[in-house]
PDB file of C-alpha atoms in Angstrom:
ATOM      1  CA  UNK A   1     -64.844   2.078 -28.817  1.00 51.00           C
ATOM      2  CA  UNK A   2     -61.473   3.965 -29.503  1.00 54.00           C
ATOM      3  CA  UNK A   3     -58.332   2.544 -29.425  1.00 55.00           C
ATOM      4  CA  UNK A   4     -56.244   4.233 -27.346  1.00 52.00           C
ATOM      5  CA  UNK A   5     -53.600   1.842 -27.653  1.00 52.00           C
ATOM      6  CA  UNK A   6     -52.280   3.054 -31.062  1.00 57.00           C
ATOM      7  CA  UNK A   7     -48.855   1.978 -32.300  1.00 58.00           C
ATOM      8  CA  UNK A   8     -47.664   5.740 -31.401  1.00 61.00           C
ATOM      9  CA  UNK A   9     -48.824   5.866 -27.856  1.00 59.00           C
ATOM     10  CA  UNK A  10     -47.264   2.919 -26.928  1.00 54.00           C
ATOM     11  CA  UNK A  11     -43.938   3.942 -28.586  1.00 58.00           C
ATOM     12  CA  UNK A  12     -44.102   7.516 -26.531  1.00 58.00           C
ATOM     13  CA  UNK A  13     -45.077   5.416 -23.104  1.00 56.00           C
ATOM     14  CA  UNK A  14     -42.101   3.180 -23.388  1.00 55.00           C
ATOM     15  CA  UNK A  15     -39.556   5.978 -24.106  1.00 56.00           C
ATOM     16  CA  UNK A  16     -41.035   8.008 -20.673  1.00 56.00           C
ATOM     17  CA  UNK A  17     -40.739   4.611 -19.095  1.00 56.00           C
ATOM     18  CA  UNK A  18     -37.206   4.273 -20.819  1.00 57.00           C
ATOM     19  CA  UNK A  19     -35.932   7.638 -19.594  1.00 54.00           C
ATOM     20  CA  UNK A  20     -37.612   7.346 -16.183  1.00 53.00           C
ATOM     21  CA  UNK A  21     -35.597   4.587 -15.097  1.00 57.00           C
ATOM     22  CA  UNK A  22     -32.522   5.518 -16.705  1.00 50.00           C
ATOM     23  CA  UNK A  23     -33.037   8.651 -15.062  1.00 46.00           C
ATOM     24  CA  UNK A  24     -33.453   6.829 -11.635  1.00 49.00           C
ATOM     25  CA  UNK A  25     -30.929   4.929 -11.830  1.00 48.00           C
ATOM     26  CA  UNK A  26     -28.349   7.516 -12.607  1.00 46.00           C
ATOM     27  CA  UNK A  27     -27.830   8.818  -8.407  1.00 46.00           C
ATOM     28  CA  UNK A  28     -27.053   5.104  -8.063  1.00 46.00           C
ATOM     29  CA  UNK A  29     -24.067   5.061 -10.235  1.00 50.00           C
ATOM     30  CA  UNK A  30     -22.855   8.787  -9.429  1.00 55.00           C
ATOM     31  CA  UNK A  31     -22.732   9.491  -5.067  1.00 82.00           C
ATOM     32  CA  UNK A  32     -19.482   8.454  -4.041  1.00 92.00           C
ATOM     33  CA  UNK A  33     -18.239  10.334  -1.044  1.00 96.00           C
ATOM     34  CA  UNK A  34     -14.595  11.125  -0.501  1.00 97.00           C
ATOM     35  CA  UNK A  35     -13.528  11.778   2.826  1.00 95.00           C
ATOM     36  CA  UNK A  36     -12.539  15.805   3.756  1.00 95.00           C
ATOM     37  CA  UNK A  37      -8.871  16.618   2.346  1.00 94.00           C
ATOM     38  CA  UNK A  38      -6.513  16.159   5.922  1.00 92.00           C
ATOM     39  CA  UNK A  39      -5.254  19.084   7.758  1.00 86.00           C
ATOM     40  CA  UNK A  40      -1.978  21.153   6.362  1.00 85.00           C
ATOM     41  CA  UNK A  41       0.427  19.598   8.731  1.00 88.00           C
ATOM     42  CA  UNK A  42      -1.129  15.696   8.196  1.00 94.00           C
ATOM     43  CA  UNK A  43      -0.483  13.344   5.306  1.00 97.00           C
ATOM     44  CA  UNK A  44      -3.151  10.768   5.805  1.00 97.00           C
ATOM     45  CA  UNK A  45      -6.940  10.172   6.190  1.00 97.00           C
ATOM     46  CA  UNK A  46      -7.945   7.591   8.335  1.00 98.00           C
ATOM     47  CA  UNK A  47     -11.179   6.621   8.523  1.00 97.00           C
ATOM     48  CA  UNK A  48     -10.986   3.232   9.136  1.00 97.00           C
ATOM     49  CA  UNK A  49      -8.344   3.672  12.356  1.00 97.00           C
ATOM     50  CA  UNK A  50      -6.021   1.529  11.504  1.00 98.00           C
ATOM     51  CA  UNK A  51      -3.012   4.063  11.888  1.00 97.00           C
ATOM     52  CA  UNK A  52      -0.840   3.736  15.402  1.00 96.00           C
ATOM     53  CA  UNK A  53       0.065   6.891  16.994  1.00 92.00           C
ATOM     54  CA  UNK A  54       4.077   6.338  16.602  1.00 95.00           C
ATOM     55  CA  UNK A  55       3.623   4.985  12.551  1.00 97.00           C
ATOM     56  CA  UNK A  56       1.435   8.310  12.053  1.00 97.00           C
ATOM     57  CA  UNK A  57       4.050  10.619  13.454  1.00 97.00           C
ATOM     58  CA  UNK A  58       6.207   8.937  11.262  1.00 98.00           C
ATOM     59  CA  UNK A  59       4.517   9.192   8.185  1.00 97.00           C
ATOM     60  CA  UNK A  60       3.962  12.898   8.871  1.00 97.00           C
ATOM     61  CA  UNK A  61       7.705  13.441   8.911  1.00 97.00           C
ATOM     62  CA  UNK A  62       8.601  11.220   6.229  1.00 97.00           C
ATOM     63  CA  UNK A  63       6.105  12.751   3.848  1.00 96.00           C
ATOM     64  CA  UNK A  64       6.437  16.313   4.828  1.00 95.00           C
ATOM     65  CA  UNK A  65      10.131  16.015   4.621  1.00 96.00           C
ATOM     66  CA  UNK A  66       9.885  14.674   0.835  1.00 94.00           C
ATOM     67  CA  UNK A  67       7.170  17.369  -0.446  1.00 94.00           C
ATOM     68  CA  UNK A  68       9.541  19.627   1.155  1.00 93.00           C
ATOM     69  CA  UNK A  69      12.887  18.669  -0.126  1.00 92.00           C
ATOM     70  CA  UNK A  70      11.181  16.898  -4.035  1.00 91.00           C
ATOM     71  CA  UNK A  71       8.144  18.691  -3.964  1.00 91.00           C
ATOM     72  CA  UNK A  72       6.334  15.210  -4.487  1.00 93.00           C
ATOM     73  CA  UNK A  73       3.435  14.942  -2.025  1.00 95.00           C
ATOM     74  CA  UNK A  74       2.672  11.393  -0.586  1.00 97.00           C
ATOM     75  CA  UNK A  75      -0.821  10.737   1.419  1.00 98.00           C
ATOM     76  CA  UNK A  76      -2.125   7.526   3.007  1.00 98.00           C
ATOM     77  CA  UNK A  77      -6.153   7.166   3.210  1.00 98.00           C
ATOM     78  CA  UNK A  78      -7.704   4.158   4.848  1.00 98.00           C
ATOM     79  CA  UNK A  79     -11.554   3.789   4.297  1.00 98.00           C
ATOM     80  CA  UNK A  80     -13.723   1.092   6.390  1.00 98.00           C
ATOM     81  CA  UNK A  81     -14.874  -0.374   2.810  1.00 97.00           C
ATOM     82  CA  UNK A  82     -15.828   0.770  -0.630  1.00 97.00           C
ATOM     83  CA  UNK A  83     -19.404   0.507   0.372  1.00 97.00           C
ATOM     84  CA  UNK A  84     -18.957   2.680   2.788  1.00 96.00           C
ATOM     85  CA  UNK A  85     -18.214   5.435   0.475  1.00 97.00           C
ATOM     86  CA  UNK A  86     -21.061   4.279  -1.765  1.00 96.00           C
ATOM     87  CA  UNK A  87     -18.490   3.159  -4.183  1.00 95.00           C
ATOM     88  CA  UNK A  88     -19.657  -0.157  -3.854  1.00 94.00           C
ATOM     89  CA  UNK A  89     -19.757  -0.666  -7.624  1.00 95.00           C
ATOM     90  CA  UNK A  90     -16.401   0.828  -8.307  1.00 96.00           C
ATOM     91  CA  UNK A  91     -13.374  -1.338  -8.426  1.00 96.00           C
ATOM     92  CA  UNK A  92     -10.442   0.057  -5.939  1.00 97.00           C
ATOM     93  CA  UNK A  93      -8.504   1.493  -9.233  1.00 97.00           C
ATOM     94  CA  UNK A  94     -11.573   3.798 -10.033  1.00 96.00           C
ATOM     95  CA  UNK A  95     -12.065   4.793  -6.742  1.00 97.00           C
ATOM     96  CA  UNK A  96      -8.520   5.663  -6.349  1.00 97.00           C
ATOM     97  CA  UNK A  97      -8.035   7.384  -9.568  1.00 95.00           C
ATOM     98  CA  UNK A  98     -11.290   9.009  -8.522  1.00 95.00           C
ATOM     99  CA  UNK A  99     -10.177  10.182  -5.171  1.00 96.00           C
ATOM    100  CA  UNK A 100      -6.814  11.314  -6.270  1.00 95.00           C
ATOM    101  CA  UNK A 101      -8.683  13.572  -9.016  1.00 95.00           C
ATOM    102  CA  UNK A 102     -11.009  14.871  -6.289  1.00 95.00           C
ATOM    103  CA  UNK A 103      -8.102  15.956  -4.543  1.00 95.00           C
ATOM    104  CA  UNK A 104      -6.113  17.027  -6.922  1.00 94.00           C
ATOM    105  CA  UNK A 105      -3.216  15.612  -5.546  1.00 94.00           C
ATOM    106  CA  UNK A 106       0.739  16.586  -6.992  1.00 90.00           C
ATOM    107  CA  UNK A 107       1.188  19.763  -9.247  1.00 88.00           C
ATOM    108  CA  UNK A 108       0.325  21.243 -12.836  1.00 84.00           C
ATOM    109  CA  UNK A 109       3.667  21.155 -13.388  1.00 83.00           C
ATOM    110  CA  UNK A 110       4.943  18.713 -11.182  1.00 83.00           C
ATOM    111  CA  UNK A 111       1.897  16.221 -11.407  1.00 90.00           C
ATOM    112  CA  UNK A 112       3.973  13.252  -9.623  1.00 91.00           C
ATOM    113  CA  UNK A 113       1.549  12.735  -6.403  1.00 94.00           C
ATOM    114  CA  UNK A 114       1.025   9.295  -5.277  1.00 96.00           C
ATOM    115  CA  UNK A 115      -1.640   8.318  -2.650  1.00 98.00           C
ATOM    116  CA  UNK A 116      -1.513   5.100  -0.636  1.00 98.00           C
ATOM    117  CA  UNK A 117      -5.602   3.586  -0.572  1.00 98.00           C
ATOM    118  CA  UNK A 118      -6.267   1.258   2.075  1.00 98.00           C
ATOM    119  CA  UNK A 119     -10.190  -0.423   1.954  1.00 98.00           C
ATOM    120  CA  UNK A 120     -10.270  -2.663   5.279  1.00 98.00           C
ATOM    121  CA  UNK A 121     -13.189  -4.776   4.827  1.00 97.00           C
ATOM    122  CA  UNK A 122     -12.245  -5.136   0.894  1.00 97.00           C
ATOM    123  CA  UNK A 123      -9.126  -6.463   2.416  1.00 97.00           C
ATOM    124  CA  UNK A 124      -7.384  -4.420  -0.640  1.00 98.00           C
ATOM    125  CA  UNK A 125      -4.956  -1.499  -1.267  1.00 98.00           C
ATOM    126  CA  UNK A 126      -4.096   0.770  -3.940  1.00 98.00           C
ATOM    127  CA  UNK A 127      -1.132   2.589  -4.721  1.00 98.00           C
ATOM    128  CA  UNK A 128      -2.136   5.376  -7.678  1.00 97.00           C
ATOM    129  CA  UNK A 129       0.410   7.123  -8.652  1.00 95.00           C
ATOM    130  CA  UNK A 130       0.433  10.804 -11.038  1.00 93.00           C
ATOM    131  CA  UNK A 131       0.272  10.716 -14.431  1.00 91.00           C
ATOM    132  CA  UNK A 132       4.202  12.326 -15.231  1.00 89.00           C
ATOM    133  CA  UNK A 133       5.120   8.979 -13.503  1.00 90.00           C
ATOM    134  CA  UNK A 134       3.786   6.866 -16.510  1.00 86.00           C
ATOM    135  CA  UNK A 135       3.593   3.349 -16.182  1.00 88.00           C
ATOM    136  CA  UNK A 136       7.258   3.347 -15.927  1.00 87.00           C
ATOM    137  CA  UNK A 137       6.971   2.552 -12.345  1.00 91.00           C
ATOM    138  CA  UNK A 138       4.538   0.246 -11.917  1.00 94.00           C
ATOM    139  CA  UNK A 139       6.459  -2.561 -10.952  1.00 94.00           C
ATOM    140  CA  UNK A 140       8.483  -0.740  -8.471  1.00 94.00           C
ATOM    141  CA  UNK A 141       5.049   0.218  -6.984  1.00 96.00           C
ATOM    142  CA  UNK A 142       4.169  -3.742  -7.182  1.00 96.00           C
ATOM    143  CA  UNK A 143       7.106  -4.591  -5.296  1.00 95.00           C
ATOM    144  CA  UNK A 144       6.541  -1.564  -2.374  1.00 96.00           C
ATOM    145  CA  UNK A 145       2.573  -3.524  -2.024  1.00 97.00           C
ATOM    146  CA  UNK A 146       3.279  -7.560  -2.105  1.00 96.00           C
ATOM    147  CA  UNK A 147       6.852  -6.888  -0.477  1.00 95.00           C
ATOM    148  CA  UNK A 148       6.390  -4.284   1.896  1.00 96.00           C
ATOM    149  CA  UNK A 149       2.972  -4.180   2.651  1.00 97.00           C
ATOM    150  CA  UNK A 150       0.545  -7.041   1.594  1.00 97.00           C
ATOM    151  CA  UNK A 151       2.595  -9.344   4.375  1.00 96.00           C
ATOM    152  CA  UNK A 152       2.360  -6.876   7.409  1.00 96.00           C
ATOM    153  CA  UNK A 153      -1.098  -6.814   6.264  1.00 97.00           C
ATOM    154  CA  UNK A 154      -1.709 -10.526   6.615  1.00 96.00           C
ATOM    155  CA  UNK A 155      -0.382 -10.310   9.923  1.00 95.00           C
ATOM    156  CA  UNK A 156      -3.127  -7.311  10.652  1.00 96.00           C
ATOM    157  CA  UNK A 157      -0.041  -5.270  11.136  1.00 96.00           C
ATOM    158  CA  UNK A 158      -1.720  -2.777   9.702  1.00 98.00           C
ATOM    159  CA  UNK A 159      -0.076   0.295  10.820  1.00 98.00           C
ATOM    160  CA  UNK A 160       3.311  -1.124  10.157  1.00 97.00           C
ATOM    161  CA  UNK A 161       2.775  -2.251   6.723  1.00 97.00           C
ATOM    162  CA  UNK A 162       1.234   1.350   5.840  1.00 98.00           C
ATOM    163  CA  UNK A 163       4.134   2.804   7.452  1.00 98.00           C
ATOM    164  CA  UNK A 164       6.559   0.509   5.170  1.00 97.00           C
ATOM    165  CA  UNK A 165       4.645   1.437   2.194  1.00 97.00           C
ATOM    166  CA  UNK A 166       5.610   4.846   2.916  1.00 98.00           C
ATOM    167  CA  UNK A 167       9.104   4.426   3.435  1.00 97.00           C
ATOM    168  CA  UNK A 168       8.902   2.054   0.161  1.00 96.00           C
ATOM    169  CA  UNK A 169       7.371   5.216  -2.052  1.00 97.00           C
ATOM    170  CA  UNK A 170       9.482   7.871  -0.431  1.00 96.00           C
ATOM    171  CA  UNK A 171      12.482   5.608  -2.034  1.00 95.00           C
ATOM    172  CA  UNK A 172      10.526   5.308  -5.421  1.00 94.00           C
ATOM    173  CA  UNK A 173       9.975   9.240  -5.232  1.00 93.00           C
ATOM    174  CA  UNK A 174      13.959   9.786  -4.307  1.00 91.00           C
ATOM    175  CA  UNK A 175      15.184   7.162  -6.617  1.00 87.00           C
ATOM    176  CA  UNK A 176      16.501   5.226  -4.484  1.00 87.00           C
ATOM    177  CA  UNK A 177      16.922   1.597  -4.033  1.00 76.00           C
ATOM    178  CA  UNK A 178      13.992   0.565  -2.340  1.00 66.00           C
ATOM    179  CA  UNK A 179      13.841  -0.429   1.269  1.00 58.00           C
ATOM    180  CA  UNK A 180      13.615  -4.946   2.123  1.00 51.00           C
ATOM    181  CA  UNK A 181      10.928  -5.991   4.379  1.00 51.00           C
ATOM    182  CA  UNK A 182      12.018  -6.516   8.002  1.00 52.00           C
ATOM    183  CA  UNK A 183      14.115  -9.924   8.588  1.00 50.00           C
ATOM    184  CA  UNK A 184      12.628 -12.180  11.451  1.00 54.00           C
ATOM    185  CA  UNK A 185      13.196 -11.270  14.936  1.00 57.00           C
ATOM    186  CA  UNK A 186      14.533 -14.145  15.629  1.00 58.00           C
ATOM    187  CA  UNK A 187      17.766 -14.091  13.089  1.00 58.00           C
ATOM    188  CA  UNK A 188      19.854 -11.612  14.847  1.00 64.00           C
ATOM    189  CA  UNK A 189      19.516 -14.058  18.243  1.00 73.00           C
ATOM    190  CA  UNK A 190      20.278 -17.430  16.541  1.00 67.00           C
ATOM    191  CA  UNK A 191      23.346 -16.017  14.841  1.00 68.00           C
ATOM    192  CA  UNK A 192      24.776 -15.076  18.024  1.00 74.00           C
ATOM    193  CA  UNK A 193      23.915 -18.171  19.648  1.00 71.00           C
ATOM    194  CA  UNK A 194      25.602 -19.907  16.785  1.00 68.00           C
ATOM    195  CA  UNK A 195      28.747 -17.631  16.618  1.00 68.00           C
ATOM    196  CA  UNK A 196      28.560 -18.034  20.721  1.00 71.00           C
ATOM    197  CA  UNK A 197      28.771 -21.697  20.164  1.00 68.00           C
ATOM    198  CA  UNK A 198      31.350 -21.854  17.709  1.00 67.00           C
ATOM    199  CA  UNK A 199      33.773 -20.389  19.624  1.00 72.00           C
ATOM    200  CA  UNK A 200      32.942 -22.140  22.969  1.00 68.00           C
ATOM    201  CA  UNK A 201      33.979 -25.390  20.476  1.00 65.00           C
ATOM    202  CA  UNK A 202      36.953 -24.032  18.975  1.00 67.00           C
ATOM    203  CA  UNK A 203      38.004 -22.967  22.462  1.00 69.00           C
ATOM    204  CA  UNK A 204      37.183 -26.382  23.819  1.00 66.00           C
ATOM    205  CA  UNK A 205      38.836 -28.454  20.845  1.00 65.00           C
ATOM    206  CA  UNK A 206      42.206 -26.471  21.540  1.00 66.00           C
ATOM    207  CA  UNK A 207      41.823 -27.202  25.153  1.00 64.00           C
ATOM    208  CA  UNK A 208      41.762 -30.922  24.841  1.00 62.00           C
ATOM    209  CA  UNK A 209      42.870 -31.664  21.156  1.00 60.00           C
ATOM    210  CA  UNK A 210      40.202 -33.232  19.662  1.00 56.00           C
ATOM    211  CA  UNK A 211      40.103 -34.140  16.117  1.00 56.00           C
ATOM    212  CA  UNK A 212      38.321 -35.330  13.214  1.00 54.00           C
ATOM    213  CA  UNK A 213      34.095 -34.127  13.086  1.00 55.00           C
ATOM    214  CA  UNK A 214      34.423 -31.798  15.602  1.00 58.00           C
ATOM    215  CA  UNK A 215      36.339 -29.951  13.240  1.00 58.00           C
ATOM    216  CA  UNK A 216      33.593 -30.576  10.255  1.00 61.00           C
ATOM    217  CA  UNK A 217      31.314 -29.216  12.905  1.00 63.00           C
ATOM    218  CA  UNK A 218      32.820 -25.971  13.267  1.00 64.00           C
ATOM    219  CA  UNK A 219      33.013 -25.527   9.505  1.00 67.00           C
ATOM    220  CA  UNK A 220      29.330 -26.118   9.227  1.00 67.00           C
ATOM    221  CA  UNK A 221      28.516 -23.090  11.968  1.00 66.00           C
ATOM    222  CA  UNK A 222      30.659 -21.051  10.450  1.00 68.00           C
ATOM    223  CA  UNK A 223      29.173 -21.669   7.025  1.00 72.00           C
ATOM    224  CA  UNK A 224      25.516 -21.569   8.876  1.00 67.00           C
ATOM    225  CA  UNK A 225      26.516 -18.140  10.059  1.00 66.00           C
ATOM    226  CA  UNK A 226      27.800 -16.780   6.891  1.00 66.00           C
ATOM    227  CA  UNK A 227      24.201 -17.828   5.386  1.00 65.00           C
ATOM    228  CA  UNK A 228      22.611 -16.421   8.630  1.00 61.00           C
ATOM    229  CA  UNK A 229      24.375 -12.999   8.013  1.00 61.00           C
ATOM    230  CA  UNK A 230      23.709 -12.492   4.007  1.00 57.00           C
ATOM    231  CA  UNK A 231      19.925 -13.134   4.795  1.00 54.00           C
ATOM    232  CA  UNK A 232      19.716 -10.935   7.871  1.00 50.00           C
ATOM    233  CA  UNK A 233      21.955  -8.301   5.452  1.00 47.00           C
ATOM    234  CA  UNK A 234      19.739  -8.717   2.391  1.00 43.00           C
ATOM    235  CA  UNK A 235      16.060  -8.748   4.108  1.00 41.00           C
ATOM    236  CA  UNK A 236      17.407  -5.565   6.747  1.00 40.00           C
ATOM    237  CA  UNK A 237      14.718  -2.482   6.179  1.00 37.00           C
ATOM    238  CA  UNK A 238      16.251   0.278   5.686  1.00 34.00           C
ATOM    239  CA  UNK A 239       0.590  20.106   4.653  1.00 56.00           C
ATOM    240  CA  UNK A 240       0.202  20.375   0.868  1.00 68.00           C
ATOM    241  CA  UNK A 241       0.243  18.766  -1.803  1.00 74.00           C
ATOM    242  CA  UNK A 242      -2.860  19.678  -3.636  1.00 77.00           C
ATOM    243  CA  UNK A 243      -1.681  21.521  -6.793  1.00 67.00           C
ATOM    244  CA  UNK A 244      -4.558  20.762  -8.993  1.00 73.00           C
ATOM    245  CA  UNK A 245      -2.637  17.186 -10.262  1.00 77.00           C
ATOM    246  CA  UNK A 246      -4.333  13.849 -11.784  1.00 83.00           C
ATOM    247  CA  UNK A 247      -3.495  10.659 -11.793  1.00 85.00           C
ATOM    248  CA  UNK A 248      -2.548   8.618 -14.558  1.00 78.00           C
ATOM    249  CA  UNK A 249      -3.909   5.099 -14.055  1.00 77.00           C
ATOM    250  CA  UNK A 250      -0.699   3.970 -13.133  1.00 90.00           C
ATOM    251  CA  UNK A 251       0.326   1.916  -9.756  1.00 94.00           C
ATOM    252  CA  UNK A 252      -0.255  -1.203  -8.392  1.00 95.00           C
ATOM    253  CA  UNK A 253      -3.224  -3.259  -6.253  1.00 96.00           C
ATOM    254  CA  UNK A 254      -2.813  -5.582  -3.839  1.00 96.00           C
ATOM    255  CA  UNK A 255      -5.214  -8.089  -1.653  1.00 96.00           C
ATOM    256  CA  UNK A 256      -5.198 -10.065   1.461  1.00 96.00           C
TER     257      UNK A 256
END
């Protein structure tokens, strides 16, 4: 009987077999979907509806405005997961330096885009930013996503926190200083509650002359509102586009 088993033949059956699968498995690693490229007058995707009607008008103007005055184009996209896009196996930096490259987002010759990537179910975002912004503002981008919009976030604020993020990189486009997260409802009320009460005391101490801690008490309110006031102060917020530009791997990520 031959053997048909030779040495050669088996070499030749486990390179098909070799190729075969790598050749299967390539579709696997190579079919993420992008969403469509929004209309000329919108500056955000969002697939995953989490943007309110009011926050989207806003980012329309905010972003329009700033491609129109810096020629820097800013757009939001929200996807329901990565999966979703069958980018299951990418990380949310390579799918955002992926989607920004699809798009082609910024200039040529002004390649300073930056795209806002929110993945829902991944409970993370990605800011990516162009590559003539180097790395040199990374940790201005850091800030905009743990201060500005990681907390809104954790609150499922989500509209509000993409809408902050905005604001945050239209400063970081303009050079300006960047905008401080919201301060609590409730400061602006308990100051004037305290200031209220401090002069109801003073008024009643002059009325009937009392001395001694009422006095100490009025310097504490007045030292509790000049806390109250520096917080509320230093926590107060204050179509196109696609140019053929790339990103440069630089930006920020952040969970929640």
């Amino acid at each position: 009987m031959r053997n048909y088993f030779k040495p050669s033949i088996l070499k030749k059956i486990f390179a098909a077999f070799l190729f075969l699968n790598i050749f299967i498995s390539i579709p696997v690693y190579a079919t993420q979907s992008f969403p469509d490229k929004p209309e000329k007058t919108d500056f955000f995707v969002d697939q995953a509806n989490l943007i309110q009607g009011n926050e989207a008008k806003q980012i329309n103007e905010i972003a329009s405005k700033l491609l129109g005055e810096e020629r820097i184009p800013i757009f939001v996209v929200t996807i329901t997961s990565l999966k979703s896009m069958n980018a299951g196996h990418m990380s949310i930096e390579e799918y955002a330096e992926s989607l920004f490259n699809h798009w082609g987002i910024g200039f040529q010759d002004r390649n300073n885009g930056i795209l806002l990537l929110v993945s829902h179910l991944d409970r993370k975002a990605r800011i990516e930013l162009g590559a003539d912004w180097g790395l040199t503002y990374n940790r201005d981008a850091e800030e905009i996503m743990n201060s500005l919009i990681i907390p809104d976030f954790k609150e499922r604020n989500f509209s509000l926190g993409i809408l902050a993020g905005v604001k945050g990189l239209d400063a970081l486009a303009r050079g300006l200083q960047l905008p401080k997260p919201e301060s609590p409802w409730w400061v602006l009320p308990l100051i004037i509650a305290v200031f209220g009460g401090l002069i109801f005391l003073i008024i009643n101490l002059f009325k009937k002359g009392k001395k001694g801690w009422a006095w100490a008490l009025i310097g504490f309110l007045g030292i509790l509102i000049f806390f109250l006031i520096k917080a509320a102060a230093s926590s107060g917020g204050s179509g196109g586009g696609f140019g053929g530009g790339s990103s440069g791997g630089g930006g920020a990520t952040g969970s929640w």
